[in-house]
Coordinates of C-alpha atoms in Angstrom, one line a residue:
M25 CA 1.4 1.6 -2.7
I26 CA -1.0 0.3 -5.4
E27 CA -0.7 1.6 -8.9
R28 CA -4.1 3.4 -8.6
Y29 CA -2.7 6.0 -6.2
T30 CA 0.9 6.2 -7.6
N31 CA 2.1 9.2 -9.7
E32 CA 4.9 8.2 -12.0
E33 CA 7.6 10.6 -10.7
M34 CA 7.2 9.5 -7.1
G35 CA 6.6 5.9 -8.0
H36 CA 10.0 5.8 -9.9
I37 CA 11.9 6.8 -6.7
W38 CA 10.6 3.7 -4.9
S39 CA 10.9 1.3 -7.8
E40 CA 13.2 -1.6 -7.0
Q41 CA 15.3 -0.8 -10.0
N42 CA 15.9 2.8 -8.8
E43 CA 16.5 1.7 -5.2
W44 CA 19.3 -0.6 -6.3
H45 CA 20.6 2.0 -8.6
T46 CA 20.9 4.5 -5.7
L47 CA 22.7 1.9 -3.6
M48 CA 25.1 1.3 -6.5
Q49 CA 25.9 5.0 -6.6
V50 CA 26.7 5.0 -2.9
E51 CA 29.1 2.0 -3.5
I52 CA 30.7 3.7 -6.5
L53 CA 31.3 6.9 -4.5
A54 CA 32.6 5.1 -1.5
S55 CA 35.1 3.3 -3.8
E56 CA 36.2 6.6 -5.2
A57 CA 36.8 8.0 -1.7
Q58 CA 38.8 4.9 -0.8
A59 CA 41.0 5.6 -3.9
E60 CA 41.4 9.2 -2.8
L61 CA 42.7 7.9 0.5
G62 CA 45.0 5.5 -1.3
N63 CA 43.3 2.5 0.2
I64 CA 42.6 1.0 -3.3
P65 CA 44.1 1.7 -6.7
K66 CA 42.6 4.6 -8.6
E67 CA 42.3 2.3 -11.6
A68 CA 40.1 0.0 -9.6
A69 CA 37.8 2.9 -8.6
E70 CA 37.6 3.9 -12.3
K71 CA 36.8 0.3 -13.3
I72 CA 34.1 0.1 -10.6
R73 CA 32.4 3.2 -12.0
E74 CA 32.7 2.0 -15.5
K75 CA 31.6 -1.6 -15.0
A76 CA 29.2 -1.4 -12.1
S77 CA 25.8 -2.9 -12.9
F78 CA 23.2 -5.2 -11.4
S79 CA 20.3 -7.3 -12.3
V80 CA 17.2 -7.4 -10.0
E81 CA 16.6 -11.0 -11.0
R82 CA 20.2 -12.0 -10.2
I83 CA 20.1 -10.2 -6.8
H84 CA 16.9 -12.2 -6.0
A85 CA 18.6 -15.4 -7.1
I86 CA 21.6 -14.8 -4.9
E87 CA 19.5 -13.6 -2.0
A88 CA 17.5 -16.9 -2.1
E89 CA 20.8 -18.6 -1.0
T90 CA 22.3 -15.9 1.3
H91 CA 19.1 -14.6 2.8
H92 CA 20.7 -11.1 2.9
D93 CA 19.6 -8.6 0.2
I94 CA 22.6 -6.2 0.5
A95 CA 25.1 -9.0 0.5
A96 CA 23.4 -10.4 -2.6
F97 CA 23.6 -7.0 -4.2
V98 CA 27.3 -6.6 -3.5
S99 CA 28.0 -10.0 -4.9
N100 CA 26.1 -9.2 -8.1
L101 CA 28.0 -5.9 -8.5
S102 CA 31.3 -7.6 -7.9
E103 CA 30.7 -10.3 -10.5
N104 CA 29.8 -7.7 -13.1
I105 CA 32.8 -5.5 -12.4
G106 CA 35.4 -8.3 -12.6
E107 CA 38.8 -8.1 -10.8
A108 CA 38.2 -4.7 -9.4
G109 CA 35.0 -6.0 -7.8
K110 CA 37.0 -7.2 -4.8
Y111 CA 37.3 -3.6 -3.7
V112 CA 33.5 -2.9 -3.6
H113 CA 32.0 -2.4 -0.2
L114 CA 35.4 -2.2 1.4
G115 CA 35.1 -1.4 5.1
L116 CA 31.3 -0.8 4.9
T117 CA 28.4 -2.3 6.7
S118 CA 25.1 -2.9 4.9
T119 CA 23.4 -0.1 6.7
D120 CA 26.1 2.4 5.7
V121 CA 24.9 1.9 2.1
K122 CA 21.2 1.3 2.8
D123 CA 20.6 4.3 5.1
T124 CA 22.7 6.7 3.0
A125 CA 20.8 5.7 -0.1
L126 CA 17.5 6.0 1.8
G127 CA 18.4 9.5 2.9
Y128 CA 19.0 10.5 -0.7
M129 CA 15.8 8.9 -1.9
L130 CA 13.8 10.7 0.9
K131 CA 15.4 14.0 -0.1
E132 CA 14.2 13.4 -3.7
A133 CA 10.7 12.5 -2.4
S134 CA 10.6 15.6 -0.2
E135 CA 11.4 17.8 -3.2
I136 CA 8.4 16.4 -5.1
L137 CA 6.1 17.0 -2.1
L138 CA 7.4 20.5 -1.8
K139 CA 6.7 21.1 -5.5
D140 CA 3.2 19.7 -4.9
L141 CA 2.6 22.0 -1.9
E142 CA 3.7 25.0 -3.8
A143 CA 1.3 24.2 -6.7
F144 CA -1.5 23.7 -4.2
R145 CA -0.7 27.1 -2.6
L146 CA -0.9 28.9 -5.9
V147 CA -4.4 27.5 -6.6
L148 CA -5.6 28.4 -3.1
R149 CA -4.3 32.0 -3.5
R150 CA -6.1 32.4 -6.9
R151 CA -9.4 30.9 -5.7
A152 CA -9.3 32.8 -2.4
V153 CA -9.2 36.1 -4.3
E154 CA -11.9 34.9 -6.6
F155 CA -14.3 34.5 -3.7
K156 CA -12.8 37.2 -1.4
Y157 CA -16.2 39.0 -1.0
T158 CA -18.5 36.0 -1.5
P159 CA -20.6 35.8 1.7
I160 CA -21.2 32.4 3.3
I161 CA -22.6 31.4 6.6
G162 CA -20.0 30.4 9.2
R163 CA -21.0 27.4 11.2
T164 CA -19.9 26.5 14.7
H165 CA -20.9 23.1 16.1
G166 CA -22.6 22.7 12.7
I167 CA -25.0 25.5 13.6
H168 CA -25.3 28.9 11.8
A169 CA -23.1 31.4 13.6
E170 CA -22.0 34.6 11.8
A171 CA -21.2 35.4 8.2
T172 CA -17.8 34.9 6.7
T173 CA -16.7 34.7 3.1
F174 CA -15.8 31.7 1.0
G175 CA -12.6 33.4 0.2
L176 CA -11.8 33.6 4.0
K177 CA -12.4 29.8 4.2
L178 CA -9.8 29.4 1.5
C179 CA -7.5 31.7 3.3
I180 CA -7.6 29.4 6.3
W181 CA -6.6 26.6 4.0
L182 CA -3.9 28.8 2.5
A183 CA -2.4 29.7 5.9
E184 CA -2.3 26.0 6.9
T185 CA -0.7 25.1 3.6
E186 CA 2.0 27.7 4.1
R187 CA 2.7 26.2 7.5
N188 CA 2.8 22.8 5.9
I189 CA 5.4 24.0 3.4
E190 CA 7.6 25.1 6.3
R191 CA 7.0 21.8 8.1
M192 CA 8.0 19.9 4.9
R193 CA 11.1 22.0 4.5
R194 CA 12.2 21.2 8.0
A195 CA 11.4 17.5 7.5
K196 CA 13.5 17.4 4.3
E197 CA 16.4 18.9 6.2
V198 CA 16.1 16.4 9.0
I199 CA 15.9 13.4 6.7
S200 CA 18.4 14.4 4.0
V201 CA 21.3 12.7 5.8
G202 CA 23.6 9.7 5.4
K203 CA 26.0 7.7 7.5
I204 CA 29.0 5.6 6.7
S205 CA 30.4 5.0 10.1
G206 CA 30.7 1.3 10.4
A207 CA 29.2 -1.4 12.5
V208 CA 28.5 0.6 15.6
G209 CA 29.2 4.1 14.4
T210 CA 32.8 4.4 15.5
Y211 CA 34.5 4.4 12.1
A212 CA 36.5 1.4 13.2
D213 CA 36.7 0.0 9.7
V214 CA 36.1 3.1 7.5
D215 CA 37.7 6.5 7.5
P216 CA 35.2 9.4 8.2
F217 CA 36.4 11.0 4.9
I218 CA 34.4 8.3 3.1
E219 CA 31.2 9.5 4.7
R220 CA 32.0 13.1 4.0
Y221 CA 32.9 12.4 0.4
V222 CA 29.8 10.3 -0.4
C223 CA 27.3 12.6 1.3
E224 CA 28.7 15.7 -0.3
K225 CA 28.5 14.1 -3.8
L226 CA 24.8 13.0 -3.1
G227 CA 23.9 16.5 -1.8
I228 CA 23.0 15.3 1.7
L229 CA 24.7 15.9 5.1
P230 CA 26.6 13.3 7.2
A231 CA 25.0 12.6 10.5
P232 CA 27.1 14.1 13.3
V233 CA 26.9 10.8 15.2
S234 CA 25.3 7.5 14.4
T235 CA 25.3 3.9 15.5
Q236 CA 25.1 1.2 12.8
T237 CA 22.0 3.2 11.7
L238 CA 20.7 6.7 11.4
Q239 CA 18.6 7.3 14.4
R240 CA 14.9 6.7 13.6
D241 CA 13.6 9.9 15.3
R242 CA 14.5 11.5 12.0
H243 CA 12.2 9.1 10.0
A244 CA 9.5 9.5 12.6
E245 CA 9.6 13.3 12.3
F246 CA 9.5 12.9 8.5
I247 CA 6.4 10.6 8.5
T248 CA 4.6 12.5 11.2
T249 CA 5.1 15.6 9.1
L250 CA 3.5 13.8 6.1
A251 CA 0.6 12.8 8.5
V252 CA 0.0 16.4 9.5
I253 CA -0.1 17.5 5.9
A254 CA -2.5 14.6 5.1
A255 CA -4.6 15.6 8.1
S256 CA -4.9 19.1 6.6
I257 CA -6.1 17.7 3.3
D258 CA -8.6 15.5 5.2
K259 CA -9.9 18.7 6.9
F260 CA -10.3 20.6 3.7
A261 CA -11.9 17.6 1.9
T262 CA -14.3 17.2 4.9
E263 CA -15.4 20.8 4.5
I264 CA -16.2 20.3 0.8
R265 CA -18.1 17.1 1.6
H266 CA -20.3 19.0 4.1
L267 CA -20.8 21.8 1.6
Q268 CA -21.8 19.3 -1.1
R269 CA -24.6 17.7 1.0
T270 CA -27.9 17.9 -0.8
E271 CA -29.4 20.1 1.9
V272 CA -26.5 22.5 1.6
R273 CA -25.0 22.3 -1.9
E274 CA -23.1 25.6 -1.6
A275 CA -20.1 24.0 -3.4
E276 CA -19.3 20.7 -5.0
E277 CA -16.6 18.7 -6.8
Y278 CA -16.5 19.0 -10.5
F279 CA -18.6 16.3 -12.1
S280 CA -17.7 15.5 -15.7
P281 CA -20.4 15.0 -18.4
K282 CA -19.7 11.2 -18.7
Q283 CA -19.1 10.6 -15.0
K284 CA -21.4 8.3 -13.0
G285 CA -22.2 8.8 -9.3
S286 CA -23.8 5.4 -8.8
S287 CA -24.3 2.2 -10.6
I288 CA -28.0 2.2 -9.7
M289 CA -28.9 5.8 -9.0
P290 CA -28.3 8.0 -12.1
H291 CA -29.1 11.2 -10.2
K292 CA -26.1 10.9 -7.8
R293 CA -23.3 13.5 -7.7
N294 CA -21.1 12.2 -4.9
P295 CA -18.0 13.8 -3.4
V296 CA -16.0 10.7 -4.1
T297 CA -12.6 12.3 -4.6
C298 CA -12.8 14.2 -1.2
E299 CA -13.9 10.9 0.4
R300 CA -10.8 9.3 -1.1
M301 CA -8.6 12.0 0.4
C302 CA -10.1 11.4 3.9
G303 CA -9.5 7.7 3.5
L304 CA -5.8 8.0 2.4
A305 CA -5.2 10.4 5.2
R306 CA -6.0 7.5 7.6
V307 CA -3.4 5.4 6.0
I308 CA -0.7 8.0 6.5
R309 CA -1.7 8.7 10.1
G310 CA -1.5 5.0 10.8
N311 CA 2.0 4.9 9.2
A312 CA 3.1 7.7 11.5
Q313 CA 2.3 5.5 14.5
A314 CA 4.4 2.7 13.0
A315 CA 7.3 5.2 12.4
L316 CA 7.1 6.2 16.1
E317 CA 7.3 2.6 17.1
D318 CA 10.5 2.3 15.0
V319 CA 12.4 4.9 17.1
A320 CA 13.3 2.5 19.9
L321 CA 15.9 0.0 18.6
W322 CA 18.0 -2.4 20.7
H323 CA 21.4 -1.0 21.5
E324 CA 23.4 0.1 18.4
R325 CA 20.8 -1.5 16.1
D326 CA 18.3 -4.2 15.4
I327 CA 16.4 -4.8 12.2
S328 CA 12.8 -4.4 13.5
H329 CA 12.4 -1.1 11.8
S330 CA 13.5 -2.3 8.4
S331 CA 10.4 -4.3 7.4
V332 CA 8.2 -1.5 8.6
E333 CA 10.0 1.1 6.5
R334 CA 9.9 -0.9 3.4
V335 CA 6.1 -0.3 3.6
I336 CA 5.5 3.0 5.3
L337 CA 8.1 5.2 3.6
P338 CA 7.1 4.4 -0.1
D339 CA 3.4 4.2 0.8
S340 CA 3.3 7.5 2.7
T341 CA 5.3 9.6 0.2
I342 CA 3.4 8.1 -2.7
A343 CA 0.0 8.5 -1.0
L344 CA 0.7 12.1 0.0
D345 CA 2.0 13.0 -3.5
Y346 CA -1.3 11.6 -4.9
M347 CA -3.4 13.4 -2.4
L348 CA -1.8 16.8 -3.0
T349 CA -1.9 16.6 -6.8
T350 CA -5.5 15.2 -6.8
F351 CA -6.9 17.6 -4.2
T352 CA -5.2 20.5 -6.0
R353 CA -7.3 19.6 -9.0
V354 CA -10.4 19.4 -6.8
V355 CA -9.9 23.0 -5.5
D356 CA -8.9 24.3 -9.0
R357 CA -12.2 23.0 -10.5
L358 CA -14.4 23.3 -7.5
I359 CA -18.0 24.4 -8.4
V360 CA -19.2 27.2 -6.1
Y361 CA -22.8 28.5 -5.8
P362 CA -22.7 32.0 -4.3
E363 CA -26.5 32.3 -4.6
K364 CA -27.1 29.3 -2.5
M365 CA -24.6 30.5 0.0
M366 CA -26.5 33.7 0.4
Q367 CA -29.8 31.8 0.5
D368 CA -28.5 29.7 3.4
L369 CA -27.0 32.7 5.1
E370 CA -30.6 34.1 5.3
L371 CA -32.1 30.8 6.3
T372 CA -32.6 31.8 10.0
G373 CA -34.3 35.0 9.3
G374 CA -31.5 37.3 10.6
L375 CA -30.7 35.4 13.8
I376 CA -27.0 35.6 12.8
F377 CA -27.1 39.3 13.5
S378 CA -27.7 38.8 17.2
P379 CA -24.0 39.6 18.1
I380 CA -24.3 43.0 16.4
L381 CA -27.5 43.7 18.2
L382 CA -26.0 42.7 21.5
N383 CA -23.0 44.9 21.1
R384 CA -25.1 47.8 19.9
L385 CA -27.4 47.5 22.9
V386 CA -24.4 47.7 25.2
E387 CA -23.0 50.7 23.3
K388 CA -26.3 52.4 23.8
G389 CA -26.1 51.9 27.6
A390 CA -27.8 48.5 28.3
V391 CA -26.2 46.2 30.9
R392 CA -24.7 43.3 28.9
E393 CA -26.3 40.4 30.8
Q394 CA -29.7 42.0 30.4
A395 CA -29.1 42.8 26.8
Y396 CA -28.1 39.2 26.1
R397 CA -31.4 38.0 27.6
W398 CA -33.4 40.5 25.6
V399 CA -31.9 39.4 22.3
Q400 CA -31.9 35.7 23.2
R401 CA -35.6 35.5 24.1
N402 CA -36.5 36.9 20.7
A403 CA -34.1 34.6 19.0
M404 CA -35.7 31.6 20.7
K405 CA -39.1 32.6 19.4
R406 CA -37.6 32.3 15.9
W407 CA -36.0 29.0 16.6
L408 CA -38.9 27.3 18.4
E409 CA -42.0 29.1 17.0
G410 CA -40.8 30.4 13.6
K411 CA -41.7 34.0 14.5
D412 CA -40.1 36.9 12.7
F413 CA -37.0 37.9 14.6
L414 CA -36.7 41.5 13.3
E415 CA -40.4 42.3 14.0
N416 CA -40.2 40.8 17.4
L417 CA -37.2 42.9 18.3
K418 CA -39.0 46.0 17.2
K419 CA -41.9 45.0 19.5
D420 CA -39.7 44.3 22.5
E421 CA -40.4 46.9 25.2
D422 CA -37.0 46.5 26.9
I423 CA -35.1 46.9 23.7
A424 CA -37.3 49.9 22.7
T425 CA -35.9 51.8 25.8
V426 CA -32.5 51.7 24.3
M427 CA -32.8 51.4 20.5
T428 CA -35.1 52.8 17.8
N429 CA -36.5 50.6 15.0
E430 CA -34.0 52.3 12.6
D431 CA -31.2 51.3 15.0
I432 CA -32.4 47.7 15.0
E433 CA -32.7 47.5 11.2
A434 CA -29.2 48.9 10.8
C435 CA -27.8 45.9 12.6
F436 CA -29.2 43.5 9.9
D437 CA -26.3 44.2 7.5
V438 CA -24.0 41.4 6.5
N439 CA -21.3 43.9 5.5
K440 CA -20.8 44.9 9.1
M441 CA -19.5 41.3 9.7
L442 CA -17.2 41.4 6.7
R443 CA -15.7 44.9 7.1
H444 CA -12.2 43.5 7.9
V445 CA -11.9 41.0 5.0
D446 CA -9.4 43.3 3.3
T447 CA -7.2 43.4 6.4
I448 CA -7.0 39.6 6.6
F449 CA -6.3 39.2 2.9
A450 CA -3.5 41.8 3.1
R451 CA -1.7 39.6 5.5
F452 CA -1.2 37.2 2.6
G453 CA -0.3 39.9 0.1
L454 CA -3.7 39.5 -1.6

């Protein structure tokens, strides 16, 4: 991922230096386990831990000759360790080291993403309470429907974020695994104890069964989980983009005093951060497709997944980390205009109260299908001719047989639509 969208903590995990360092820890731990089994001298394992080091530049130089990155890495380790270096990588295949290190790195990345999600959740809870009773028009098909509150909009986001936290926890569990089971997963050249020892020290679990690789359904589940979370942010950001449109402007991104919205139009206040969120979500969704393509490998392994993962795993975790931290700031500083929300709610002259009227007519004894037509014909006069909805209802002879003018006026009360707000918020402990 480019530097522009890389936060330092997540970026560090995927730095080449850190990746080789993680692989080195796997090699050191595997040597210690071999010593525990008596397969190599304990002094050799101690020397390996003491002397193990690498140079990225040296690895590249060796790889230029061997055309094998892990073999180049092992050679570099061995030459730095000295005599005991001959015991490094004993009984292991490259993927034993690579996949186990990758499982640990993805565990670390998952922990950062979970921290991001929890921070986002706290901001949503605070702002939802802030606008708990702030009326806003609800829109279906982009058209005014019934009233809701801006706090309830944020509760929708909160509930989805809580589901995303659970998804991320499951994805972390699925991906936090390692394997040191040899060339085809049979432990022909390495004792299962090595796998247990290394994974336990790294805080991950050994896969119950593997081939030369961990099975890539795990990685596909992980990346598709990131894609679902990114899609949620896309959804939330799209809502803000709609609310910030000039004709609406019920809410908008924070715009700093020195910020510029356009190089030629000084008046512009654009939802550029939300647009960025929508764009990056497309990247992660595309990566999820690539992860699904990686599931089917030939027999006990091929290497077609490797080049893909070198791109999609760092890019997806880095991008989602950036999206979560950035969008959390957007919501935290979101500018909200309750007066404009109320103004837009009243834009249709009370048409939004038609469901209350319909229900009241039925309660008063009208046949529902007839009552629907009575209300609808008066609503259409407002839509098409601009006539006063309330006054026309009062003049309607059919409606007058069932409801008084006072009954009709009582239906034009936004609080009737919002009477269960407290019930919904209570479900979140708010």
